[in-house]
Coordinates of C-alpha atoms in Angstrom, one line a residue:
M1 CA -6.7 14.1 -37.5
K2 CA -6.1 10.4 -38.2
L3 CA -4.9 9.5 -41.7
R4 CA -6.1 6.6 -43.8
R5 CA -2.8 4.9 -44.6
E6 CA -2.0 2.7 -47.6
R7 CA 0.3 0.0 -46.4
R8 CA 3.5 -0.1 -48.3
P9 CA 4.8 -3.5 -49.5
E10 CA 7.4 -5.1 -47.3
P11 CA 11.1 -4.7 -48.1
E12 CA 12.4 -7.0 -50.9
A13 CA 13.4 -10.4 -49.8
A14 CA 17.0 -11.7 -49.7
G15 CA 18.6 -12.1 -53.0
S16 CA 16.1 -9.8 -54.9
A17 CA 17.4 -7.1 -57.2
R18 CA 18.3 -3.8 -55.6
R19 CA 16.9 -0.5 -56.9
T20 CA 19.3 2.1 -58.2
P21 CA 18.7 5.8 -58.9
G22 CA 18.5 5.1 -62.6
N23 CA 16.0 2.3 -62.1
G24 CA 18.5 -0.2 -63.3
V25 CA 19.4 -3.4 -61.5
A26 CA 22.6 -3.7 -59.6
P27 CA 24.7 -6.8 -59.7
P28 CA 24.1 -9.3 -56.9
P29 CA 25.8 -7.8 -53.7
V30 CA 27.7 -9.7 -51.0
S31 CA 25.1 -10.3 -48.2
L32 CA 26.2 -9.2 -44.8
V33 CA 23.0 -10.3 -43.0
P34 CA 20.0 -12.4 -44.1
G35 CA 17.6 -10.2 -46.0
V36 CA 19.9 -7.2 -46.4
S37 CA 22.2 -6.6 -49.3
S38 CA 25.0 -4.0 -49.8
T39 CA 27.3 -2.8 -52.5
D40 CA 30.8 -1.3 -52.3
D41 CA 31.4 1.8 -50.2
F42 CA 29.5 4.7 -51.5
T43 CA 28.3 8.3 -51.0
I44 CA 24.6 8.9 -50.7
K45 CA 23.2 10.1 -54.0
P46 CA 21.6 13.6 -53.9
G47 CA 18.7 14.7 -56.1
G48 CA 16.2 12.0 -55.0
A49 CA 12.5 12.8 -54.7
R50 CA 11.7 15.2 -51.8
L51 CA 10.5 13.4 -48.7
G52 CA 7.3 15.3 -48.3
E53 CA 6.3 14.7 -51.9
M54 CA 6.9 11.0 -51.5
L55 CA 4.8 10.8 -48.4
V56 CA 1.9 12.5 -50.1
D57 CA 2.2 10.3 -53.2
A58 CA 2.1 7.2 -50.9
N59 CA -1.1 8.5 -49.2
L60 CA 0.7 8.6 -45.9
L61 CA 0.2 12.4 -45.6
T62 CA -2.2 15.0 -47.0
E63 CA -0.9 18.2 -48.7
K64 CA -2.3 20.3 -45.9
Q65 CA -0.6 18.2 -43.3
L66 CA 2.6 18.5 -45.2
V67 CA 2.3 22.3 -45.3
D68 CA 1.5 22.5 -41.6
S69 CA 4.4 20.3 -40.8
L70 CA 6.9 22.3 -42.8
E71 CA 5.6 25.5 -41.1
M72 CA 6.3 23.8 -37.7
V73 CA 9.8 22.9 -38.8
K74 CA 10.4 26.5 -39.9
S75 CA 9.0 28.0 -36.7
N76 CA 11.2 25.7 -34.6
G77 CA 14.3 27.0 -36.4
G78 CA 14.8 23.9 -38.6
G79 CA 15.0 20.2 -38.0
L80 CA 14.1 17.0 -39.8
L81 CA 10.7 16.8 -41.3
G82 CA 10.4 13.0 -40.7
R83 CA 11.1 13.4 -37.0
V84 CA 8.5 16.2 -36.7
L85 CA 5.9 14.1 -38.4
V86 CA 6.6 11.1 -36.1
E87 CA 6.4 13.4 -33.0
M88 CA 3.1 14.8 -34.2
G89 CA 1.7 11.3 -34.5
L90 CA 1.1 11.7 -38.3
L91 CA 3.6 9.1 -39.3
D92 CA 4.8 5.8 -37.9
D93 CA 8.6 5.6 -37.6
R94 CA 8.7 2.3 -39.5
E95 CA 6.8 3.9 -42.4
L96 CA 9.3 6.8 -42.2
A97 CA 12.2 4.3 -42.4
R98 CA 10.7 2.7 -45.5
V99 CA 10.2 6.0 -47.3
L100 CA 13.7 7.2 -46.4
A101 CA 15.2 4.0 -47.7
E102 CA 13.3 4.4 -51.0
Q103 CA 14.4 8.0 -51.2
R104 CA 18.1 7.1 -50.7
S105 CA 18.0 3.8 -52.6
L106 CA 18.9 1.9 -49.5
E107 CA 17.6 -1.3 -48.0
V108 CA 15.4 -1.5 -44.9
I109 CA 16.6 -3.7 -42.0
D110 CA 14.2 -5.0 -39.3
L111 CA 16.0 -4.9 -36.0
R112 CA 13.2 -6.7 -34.3
K113 CA 14.5 -9.9 -36.0
T114 CA 18.1 -9.1 -36.9
V115 CA 20.5 -9.4 -34.0
P116 CA 23.6 -7.1 -34.2
A117 CA 26.8 -9.1 -34.0
A118 CA 29.1 -8.5 -31.1
E119 CA 32.1 -8.0 -33.4
A120 CA 30.2 -5.3 -35.2
T121 CA 29.0 -3.3 -32.1
E122 CA 32.5 -3.3 -30.7
L123 CA 33.5 -1.0 -33.6
L124 CA 31.3 1.8 -32.3
S125 CA 31.0 3.1 -28.8
E126 CA 27.6 3.3 -27.2
T127 CA 27.9 7.0 -26.7
V128 CA 28.5 7.6 -30.5
A129 CA 25.8 5.0 -31.4
R130 CA 23.2 6.9 -29.4
R131 CA 24.3 10.3 -30.7
L132 CA 24.2 9.2 -34.4
L133 CA 21.2 6.8 -33.9
A134 CA 23.2 4.1 -35.6
I135 CA 24.2 0.6 -34.7
P136 CA 26.7 -1.7 -36.6
V137 CA 24.9 -4.9 -37.5
S138 CA 27.4 -7.2 -39.1
V139 CA 31.0 -7.3 -40.5
G140 CA 31.7 -8.8 -43.9
D141 CA 34.7 -9.0 -46.2
D142 CA 33.6 -5.8 -48.0
G143 CA 32.9 -3.7 -44.9
V144 CA 30.5 -3.1 -42.0
L145 CA 26.8 -2.9 -42.3
V146 CA 25.3 -0.1 -40.1
A147 CA 21.7 0.5 -39.5
V148 CA 20.8 4.2 -39.2
A149 CA 17.7 6.3 -38.6
D150 CA 18.9 9.3 -40.6
P151 CA 20.9 8.2 -43.7
T152 CA 22.7 11.5 -44.5
D153 CA 26.2 12.1 -45.9
A154 CA 27.3 13.6 -42.6
T155 CA 26.3 10.4 -40.7
L156 CA 28.1 8.3 -43.3
T157 CA 31.2 10.4 -43.2
E158 CA 31.5 10.3 -39.4
L159 CA 30.9 6.5 -39.3
R160 CA 33.7 6.0 -41.9
E161 CA 36.1 8.1 -39.8
I162 CA 35.3 6.3 -36.6
I163 CA 35.0 2.7 -37.9
A164 CA 38.0 3.1 -40.3
K165 CA 36.5 0.5 -42.6
P166 CA 34.1 0.6 -45.6
V167 CA 30.7 1.4 -44.3
H168 CA 27.4 0.3 -45.9
L169 CA 24.2 1.9 -44.6
A170 CA 20.7 0.4 -44.2
V171 CA 17.7 2.2 -42.7
A172 CA 15.9 1.1 -39.6
A173 CA 13.1 2.7 -37.4
Q174 CA 14.5 5.0 -34.8
S175 CA 12.6 3.3 -32.0
D176 CA 14.1 -0.1 -33.1
I177 CA 17.6 1.3 -33.2
V178 CA 17.3 2.8 -29.6
R179 CA 16.0 -0.6 -28.3
A180 CA 18.8 -2.5 -30.2
I181 CA 21.4 -0.2 -28.7
G182 CA 20.1 -0.8 -25.2
S183 CA 20.1 -4.6 -25.6
S184 CA 23.4 -4.9 -27.5
Y185 CA 25.6 -2.6 -25.4
R186 CA 25.2 -4.5 -22.1
V187 CA 26.7 -2.3 -19.4
L188 CA 27.3 -5.4 -17.3
A189 CA 30.1 -6.3 -19.7
A190 CA 32.1 -3.5 -18.1
I191 CA 31.8 -5.1 -14.6
G192 CA 34.6 -7.6 -15.4
T193 CA 37.2 -4.8 -15.3
Q194 CA 35.9 -3.5 -12.0
V195 CA 35.8 -7.0 -10.5
Q196 CA 39.5 -7.5 -11.5
A197 CA 40.4 -4.2 -9.9
F198 CA 38.6 -5.4 -6.7
E199 CA 40.3 -8.8 -6.6
A200 CA 43.7 -7.3 -7.2
K201 CA 43.7 -6.2 -3.6
D202 CA 41.9 -9.3 -2.3
S203 CA 44.8 -10.7 -0.4
K204 CA 45.2 -7.3 1.5
R205 CA 41.6 -7.3 2.3
K206 CA 41.3 -10.6 4.1
T207 CA 41.8 -9.1 7.5
V208 CA 39.9 -5.8 6.9
K209 CA 36.3 -5.3 7.9
A210 CA 33.8 -5.0 5.1
E211 CA 32.8 -1.4 5.9
A212 CA 36.5 -0.4 5.8
A213 CA 37.0 -2.2 2.5
V214 CA 34.5 0.1 0.8
A215 CA 36.9 2.9 1.2
S216 CA 39.9 1.0 -0.1
D217 CA 37.9 -0.3 -3.1
F218 CA 35.8 2.8 -3.5
A219 CA 36.0 3.1 -7.3
P220 CA 35.4 -0.6 -8.3
V221 CA 32.5 -1.0 -5.9
V222 CA 30.8 2.3 -6.9
Q223 CA 31.1 1.4 -10.6
V224 CA 29.7 -2.1 -10.0
V225 CA 26.6 -0.8 -8.2
Q226 CA 26.1 1.9 -10.8
L227 CA 26.3 -0.6 -13.6
L228 CA 23.9 -3.0 -12.0
I229 CA 21.3 -0.3 -11.6
T230 CA 21.8 1.1 -15.1
Q231 CA 21.4 -2.3 -16.7
A232 CA 18.3 -3.0 -14.7
L233 CA 16.7 0.2 -15.9
R234 CA 17.5 -0.7 -19.5
D235 CA 16.0 -4.2 -19.1
R236 CA 12.8 -2.7 -17.6
A237 CA 13.5 -4.5 -14.3
S238 CA 11.3 -3.6 -11.3
D239 CA 13.5 -5.2 -8.7
I240 CA 17.2 -6.1 -8.3
H241 CA 18.0 -9.0 -6.0
I242 CA 21.6 -9.3 -4.7
E243 CA 21.9 -12.6 -2.9
P244 CA 25.0 -14.0 -1.1
Q245 CA 25.8 -17.7 -1.9
E246 CA 28.6 -19.9 -0.5
D247 CA 31.3 -18.6 -2.9
Q248 CA 29.6 -16.0 -5.0
V249 CA 27.0 -13.3 -5.1
R250 CA 24.0 -13.9 -7.3
V251 CA 22.4 -10.9 -9.0
R252 CA 18.8 -11.3 -10.4
Y253 CA 16.4 -8.9 -12.1
R254 CA 12.7 -9.1 -11.9
I255 CA 11.4 -8.3 -15.4
D256 CA 7.7 -8.3 -16.1
G257 CA 7.1 -10.1 -12.9
A258 CA 9.5 -13.0 -13.4
L259 CA 13.0 -13.3 -12.0
H260 CA 16.0 -13.7 -14.4
E261 CA 19.6 -14.3 -13.5
A262 CA 21.8 -11.4 -14.6
M263 CA 25.2 -12.4 -13.4
S264 CA 27.4 -13.7 -10.6
L265 CA 30.0 -11.8 -8.6
P266 CA 32.9 -13.0 -6.4
G267 CA 31.7 -13.8 -2.9
A268 CA 34.3 -11.5 -1.4
M269 CA 32.7 -8.6 -3.1
G270 CA 29.3 -9.1 -1.4
P271 CA 29.9 -7.2 1.9
A272 CA 31.4 -4.2 0.1
I273 CA 28.5 -4.0 -2.4
V274 CA 26.0 -4.1 0.5
S275 CA 27.9 -1.4 2.4
R276 CA 28.0 0.8 -0.8
I277 CA 24.2 0.5 -1.2
K278 CA 23.7 1.2 2.5
I279 CA 25.7 4.4 2.2
L280 CA 23.6 5.5 -0.8
G281 CA 20.4 4.8 1.1
N282 CA 21.5 6.6 4.3
M283 CA 21.5 3.3 6.3
N284 CA 23.7 2.0 9.1
I285 CA 26.6 0.1 7.5
V286 CA 27.8 -1.2 10.9
E287 CA 24.5 -3.0 11.7
R288 CA 24.5 -6.3 9.7
R289 CA 22.1 -8.4 11.8
R290 CA 18.9 -6.5 11.7
P291 CA 16.7 -5.7 8.7
Q292 CA 17.0 -2.2 7.4
D293 CA 15.1 0.0 4.9
G294 CA 16.4 2.9 2.9
Q295 CA 15.7 5.1 -0.1
I296 CA 18.0 6.2 -2.9
S297 CA 17.4 8.9 -5.5
L298 CA 19.6 8.8 -8.7
D299 CA 19.7 10.5 -12.1
L300 CA 20.8 7.8 -14.6
E301 CA 20.9 8.3 -18.4
G302 CA 18.7 11.3 -18.1
R303 CA 16.0 9.5 -16.0
Q304 CA 15.0 10.3 -12.4
V305 CA 15.0 7.1 -10.4
D306 CA 13.8 6.4 -6.9
I307 CA 15.0 3.2 -5.3
R308 CA 13.6 1.5 -2.2
V309 CA 16.2 -0.6 -0.5
S310 CA 15.6 -3.5 1.9
T311 CA 18.4 -5.5 3.6
L312 CA 18.0 -8.8 5.4
A313 CA 20.5 -11.0 7.2
T314 CA 20.7 -14.6 5.9
I315 CA 23.0 -17.4 7.0
R316 CA 25.4 -16.5 4.2
G317 CA 25.4 -12.7 4.6
E318 CA 23.1 -9.8 3.9
K319 CA 20.7 -10.0 1.1
V320 CA 19.6 -6.8 -0.7
V321 CA 16.5 -6.1 -2.7
M322 CA 16.2 -2.8 -4.5
R323 CA 12.8 -1.8 -6.0
L324 CA 13.2 0.7 -8.9
L325 CA 10.7 3.4 -9.5
D326 CA 11.4 5.1 -12.9
K327 CA 9.8 8.5 -12.6
S328 CA 10.2 9.2 -16.3
R329 CA 7.7 6.5 -17.2
P330 CA 4.2 8.0 -17.6
L331 CA 1.4 7.2 -15.2
F332 CA -1.2 4.9 -16.5
Q333 CA -4.8 5.9 -17.1
L334 CA -7.5 3.4 -16.2
A335 CA -8.1 2.8 -20.0
D336 CA -4.5 1.6 -20.3
L337 CA -4.5 -0.9 -17.5
G338 CA -6.3 -3.7 -19.3
M339 CA -9.8 -3.5 -17.8
P340 CA -12.6 -4.6 -20.1
D341 CA -14.9 -1.8 -21.2
D342 CA -17.8 -2.9 -19.0
T343 CA -15.6 -3.3 -15.9
A344 CA -13.9 0.0 -16.5
A345 CA -17.3 1.7 -16.8
S346 CA -18.6 0.2 -13.6
Y347 CA -15.4 1.1 -11.7
Q348 CA -15.5 4.7 -12.9
E349 CA -19.1 5.0 -11.8
L350 CA -18.1 3.7 -8.3
L351 CA -15.2 6.3 -8.3
S352 CA -17.7 9.1 -9.0
A353 CA -19.6 8.4 -5.8
P354 CA -19.3 11.1 -3.1
Y355 CA -18.4 8.6 -0.3
G356 CA -17.6 4.9 0.3
M357 CA -14.6 2.7 0.3
I358 CA -12.9 1.0 -2.7
I359 CA -10.2 -1.6 -2.0
C360 CA -7.6 -2.8 -4.4
A361 CA -6.6 -6.4 -3.4
G362 CA -3.8 -8.6 -4.5
P363 CA -0.3 -9.9 -3.5
T364 CA 2.9 -7.9 -3.6
G365 CA 3.7 -6.7 -7.1
S366 CA 0.2 -7.2 -8.5
G367 CA -0.1 -3.5 -9.6
K368 CA -2.4 -2.3 -6.8
T369 CA -0.6 1.1 -6.5
T370 CA -0.7 1.6 -10.3
T371 CA -4.5 1.1 -10.2
L372 CA -4.9 3.5 -7.3
Y373 CA -2.9 6.1 -9.1
G374 CA -4.9 5.6 -12.2
S375 CA -8.0 6.0 -10.1
L376 CA -6.8 9.3 -8.7
G377 CA -6.1 10.5 -12.2
E378 CA -9.8 9.9 -13.0
I379 CA -11.2 11.9 -10.1
N380 CA -8.6 14.6 -9.7
S381 CA -10.2 18.0 -10.1
P382 CA -10.0 21.5 -8.6
E383 CA -13.4 20.9 -6.9
R384 CA -12.0 18.0 -4.8
N385 CA -9.5 18.1 -1.9
I386 CA -7.5 14.9 -2.4
T387 CA -5.0 13.7 0.2
T388 CA -2.8 10.6 0.1
I389 CA -0.9 8.8 2.8
E390 CA 1.8 6.5 1.3
D391 CA 4.8 4.5 2.2
P392 CA 6.7 5.6 0.2
V393 CA 5.3 8.3 -2.1
E394 CA 6.2 6.7 -5.4
Y395 CA 5.0 9.4 -7.9
I396 CA 4.3 13.1 -7.4
F397 CA 0.8 14.3 -8.5
P398 CA 0.1 17.9 -9.3
M399 CA -2.7 19.5 -7.2
I400 CA -2.8 16.5 -4.8
N401 CA -1.6 16.6 -1.1
Q402 CA 0.7 13.6 -0.6
I403 CA 2.0 12.6 2.8
Q404 CA 5.0 10.3 3.4
I405 CA 4.9 7.8 6.2
N406 CA 7.8 8.4 8.7
E407 CA 7.5 6.1 11.7
Q408 CA 10.6 7.6 13.3
A409 CA 8.9 11.0 13.3
G410 CA 5.6 9.4 14.6
I411 CA 3.8 9.6 11.2
T412 CA 2.0 6.3 10.8
F413 CA -0.9 5.3 8.6
A414 CA -3.3 5.5 11.5
G415 CA -1.9 8.7 13.0
G416 CA -1.6 10.4 9.7
L417 CA -5.1 9.5 8.7
K418 CA -6.5 11.0 12.0
S419 CA -4.7 14.3 11.1
V420 CA -5.8 14.3 7.5
L421 CA -9.5 14.0 8.6
R422 CA -9.1 17.5 10.2
Q423 CA -8.0 18.9 6.8
D424 CA -11.5 18.8 5.2
P425 CA -10.7 16.1 2.7
D426 CA -13.1 14.8 0.0
V427 CA -11.0 11.9 -1.2
L428 CA -8.5 9.9 0.9
L429 CA -5.9 7.4 -0.5
V430 CA -4.4 5.1 2.2
G431 CA -1.5 3.4 0.6
E432 CA -2.1 0.2 2.5
I433 CA -4.2 -1.1 5.3
R434 CA -1.8 -2.9 7.5
D435 CA -3.4 -3.1 10.9
V436 CA -6.8 -2.9 12.7
E437 CA -6.4 0.7 13.8
T438 CA -5.8 1.9 10.2
A439 CA -8.7 -0.3 9.0
R440 CA -11.1 1.1 11.6
I441 CA -10.2 4.8 10.8
A442 CA -10.5 4.1 7.1
V443 CA -13.9 2.5 7.5
Q444 CA -15.2 5.3 9.7
S445 CA -14.0 7.9 7.2
A446 CA -16.0 6.2 4.5
L447 CA -19.1 6.1 6.7
T448 CA -18.8 9.9 7.5
G449 CA -18.9 11.1 3.9
H450 CA -15.5 10.6 2.5
M451 CA -14.3 8.6 -0.5
V452 CA -11.5 6.3 0.6
L453 CA -9.2 4.3 -1.7
S454 CA -6.8 1.8 -0.3
S455 CA -4.9 -1.5 -1.0
L456 CA -5.0 -4.7 1.0
H457 CA -3.0 -7.9 0.7
A458 CA -5.5 -10.6 -0.3
T459 CA -5.8 -13.3 -2.9
D460 CA -9.1 -12.3 -4.3
S461 CA -12.0 -9.9 -3.8
V462 CA -14.0 -12.0 -1.4
S463 CA -10.8 -12.7 0.7
A464 CA -10.3 -9.0 1.1
L465 CA -13.7 -8.6 2.8
H466 CA -12.8 -11.6 5.1
R467 CA -9.4 -10.0 5.8
L468 CA -11.1 -6.9 7.2
L469 CA -13.3 -9.1 9.4
D470 CA -10.3 -11.1 10.6
M471 CA -8.5 -7.9 11.6
G472 CA -11.4 -7.3 14.1
V473 CA -13.5 -4.7 12.2
E474 CA -17.1 -5.3 13.0
S475 CA -19.1 -7.0 10.2
F476 CA -21.8 -4.3 10.0
L477 CA -19.1 -1.6 9.6
V478 CA -17.4 -3.5 6.7
A479 CA -20.8 -4.1 5.1
S480 CA -21.8 -0.4 5.4
S481 CA -18.5 1.2 4.3
V482 CA -17.1 -0.9 1.5
S483 CA -18.5 -0.1 -2.0
A484 CA -16.4 -2.4 -4.1
V485 CA -13.3 -4.6 -4.1
V486 CA -11.0 -4.9 -7.1
A487 CA -8.8 -8.0 -7.0
Q488 CA -6.0 -8.0 -9.6
R489 CA -2.9 -9.6 -11.0
L490 CA -0.4 -8.7 -13.6
M491 CA 0.3 -11.1 -16.5
R492 CA 3.0 -10.9 -19.1
R493 CA 1.9 -10.0 -22.7
I494 CA 3.1 -12.1 -25.6
C495 CA 5.8 -10.2 -27.4
K496 CA 4.1 -8.7 -30.5
H497 CA 7.4 -8.8 -32.4
C498 CA 7.9 -12.5 -32.3
K499 CA 4.4 -13.9 -31.9
T500 CA 4.2 -17.4 -33.4
A501 CA 1.8 -20.4 -33.4
Y502 CA 2.4 -23.3 -31.0
S503 CA 0.7 -26.4 -29.5
P504 CA -0.1 -26.2 -25.7
S505 CA 0.9 -29.0 -23.4
A506 CA -1.6 -31.6 -22.1
E507 CA -1.6 -29.9 -18.7
E508 CA -2.4 -26.5 -20.2
L509 CA -5.2 -27.9 -22.3
A510 CA -6.6 -29.8 -19.3
Y511 CA -6.7 -26.5 -17.3
L512 CA -8.4 -24.7 -20.2
R513 CA -11.1 -27.4 -20.3
T514 CA -11.5 -27.4 -16.5
M515 CA -12.0 -23.6 -16.4
H516 CA -14.4 -23.8 -19.4
G517 CA -12.1 -21.6 -21.5
E518 CA -12.3 -21.3 -25.2
P519 CA -9.3 -21.7 -27.5
P520 CA -8.3 -18.7 -29.7
P521 CA -10.2 -18.6 -33.0
D522 CA -6.9 -18.3 -34.9
G523 CA -5.0 -20.9 -32.9
F524 CA -2.7 -20.7 -29.9
V525 CA 0.2 -18.3 -30.0
Q526 CA 3.3 -17.6 -28.0
G527 CA 6.5 -15.5 -28.2
S528 CA 9.4 -17.3 -29.8
G529 CA 11.9 -14.8 -28.3
C530 CA 13.6 -11.9 -30.0
N531 CA 15.8 -8.8 -29.3
F532 CA 13.0 -6.7 -27.9
C533 CA 11.8 -9.2 -25.3
A534 CA 15.3 -10.4 -24.3
H535 CA 14.3 -13.7 -25.8
T536 CA 11.7 -14.4 -23.1
G537 CA 8.7 -14.3 -25.5
Y538 CA 7.0 -11.7 -23.3
L539 CA 7.0 -7.9 -23.4
E540 CA 5.3 -5.7 -20.9
R541 CA 2.3 -6.7 -18.7
I542 CA -1.4 -6.3 -18.6
G543 CA -3.8 -6.2 -15.6
V544 CA -6.4 -8.9 -14.9
Y545 CA -9.3 -7.6 -12.7
E546 CA -12.1 -9.1 -10.6
L547 CA -14.6 -6.4 -9.7
L548 CA -16.8 -7.2 -6.7
T549 CA -19.6 -4.6 -6.2
V550 CA -21.0 -4.8 -2.7
S551 CA -24.8 -5.2 -3.4
E552 CA -27.5 -5.4 -0.8
S553 CA -27.4 -9.2 -0.9
I554 CA -23.6 -9.2 -0.4
R555 CA -23.9 -6.7 2.5
A556 CA -26.4 -9.0 4.2
M557 CA -24.0 -12.0 3.8
V558 CA -21.1 -10.0 5.1
I559 CA -23.1 -9.0 8.3
E560 CA -23.9 -12.7 8.8
R561 CA -20.2 -13.6 8.2
A562 CA -21.0 -15.9 5.3
S563 CA -18.3 -18.3 4.1
H564 CA -15.9 -17.4 1.3
D565 CA -17.5 -19.9 -1.1
D566 CA -21.0 -18.7 -0.5
L567 CA -20.0 -15.0 -1.0
R568 CA -18.2 -16.0 -4.1
K569 CA -21.2 -17.9 -5.6
V570 CA -23.6 -15.0 -5.0
A571 CA -21.1 -12.4 -6.4
R572 CA -20.7 -14.6 -9.6
S573 CA -24.5 -14.9 -9.9
E574 CA -24.7 -11.1 -9.9
G575 CA -22.3 -10.8 -12.8
M576 CA -18.8 -10.8 -11.2
R577 CA -16.2 -12.4 -13.5
T578 CA -13.4 -14.1 -11.7
L579 CA -9.6 -13.6 -12.2
Q580 CA -9.4 -16.9 -14.0
E581 CA -12.2 -16.1 -16.4
E582 CA -10.7 -12.7 -17.2
A583 CA -7.2 -14.3 -17.7
L584 CA -8.6 -16.9 -20.1
R585 CA -10.3 -14.2 -22.0
L586 CA -6.8 -12.8 -22.7
V587 CA -5.7 -16.2 -23.8
H588 CA -8.7 -16.3 -26.2
S589 CA -7.6 -12.9 -27.7
G590 CA -4.0 -14.0 -28.1
T591 CA -2.7 -11.5 -25.5
T592 CA -1.1 -14.1 -23.2
T593 CA -0.5 -17.8 -22.8
I594 CA -2.1 -20.6 -20.7
S595 CA 1.2 -21.2 -19.0
E596 CA 1.3 -17.5 -17.9
V597 CA -2.2 -17.9 -16.5
L598 CA -1.1 -20.9 -14.5
R599 CA 2.0 -19.0 -13.2
S600 CA 0.1 -15.8 -12.2
I601 CA -3.5 -16.8 -11.2
Y602 CA -3.2 -19.1 -8.3
V603 CA -6.4 -18.5 -6.4
V604 CA -8.7 -21.5 -5.8
G605 CA -12.1 -21.7 -7.4
G606 CA -13.7 -21.3 -10.8

């Protein structure tokens, strides 16, 4: 049951009087950070109002919900009432932080805007910070300000013992503290020690082959690779690029679709790092001229991670790209992908058909696999025999038969698809149509009463149809089998924590006018950069979709091999909204920026 919540007033501004248990006014404290005040070292005062009563009084909870929550705490053998309420979805953790602060006569600190100082975080190890859900924010003449999620005497006592300085507590939302710990304790900072250990033996290594050097420098290289992957996971990176340069190795992370430079390593370390990654991926460390592919499975910080590895020889050495698949992240449902309601309804209706072929089109990294998995989630039921053929199998589905491509064992998309057709399937998911043989079998499967889902590399929906024709599939087969094509891109969302107004450039405004887009009713916004978005102004991504339903008129044009422009005009006249139009709709709603549209949507036409 959803609650009607009364919004509490924001925390008092900097310099305002601080509440005390006796409702008096404390003398002006020494400010440790803007907007947060503190007094001398203290012990948390007992006897304040009970948390549950305060939540009911603030209309954040009903009495029945409070009784039910207390019963759940009791049945679980104890625990914190506030945490249980947040986990049940009855309370927002920022609301909980405000009430806890009021109960304990403490200040609330907003870690979305306040950056913990480096000299403060050095006073507490990351392990302890995560265990206590606490992060030092600043150091002043009168002590250390620490943001905590649970302001108890036990937490304060342990912080005093560890920091060995006067400690002042402020309350912050638990989710904000976890994010702040991840961004403040950069594991890459520990790489310097490993690099020094590696370079200490550099003179002895000059005449040793790279693969032998891995053994002699085992510990430093292992630690460097581990730290690079760990930081990439914390930064929500999808890919790690390790690129040899003339005198250094450049490391870049792809975060929300854009590459960001992470660090540089000594050039001499490059071959050893590549060899270490090859060992993890069961690849040939001796072969350095031919491209290789491998796969790594790791358990990092309690998360199961699969990593696809690709190596490629360049003129300066081997380049490595690692794609990270965090299996702890939940699979998206279609409703979460960003499809407008009418597009999602049309797409779900197409999925419910007993046969036909639906193609997801777009470049690498445009979210095609995510959309296909979301589609499977919609149609997965005990009444359907669903089989997938993937390279690789990225996520495991319950009650779905998933086949991993293994070309060395003779399992290819085409060969695997032939075998699957003998297994009485209802729905087939072909990870990617790469060649004409796979395309033909997929088309024939759709024509013989199967629902086929697949992905294809193409710039837009009409181009996907032409791509099948260019592969050599007969036009009448394409027209008869394909039910719809979904072209898509992923665009970065404006960070909701640092959204601010701005004036677009002349180029951006000219593009908006050319595409007949409308400015946002409340003005243009962008992200100014904060802790949560790594100061990029963007946080997470949203899908942009172009749904082409193959109607009778489109079928006739495909059979006649009509041009791209003609097909596109007819599709638009029948209601198809283009990628550009959908992207500018997100600009109008304040979800993304014009510059992000220019970066992501590069197909021609309007």
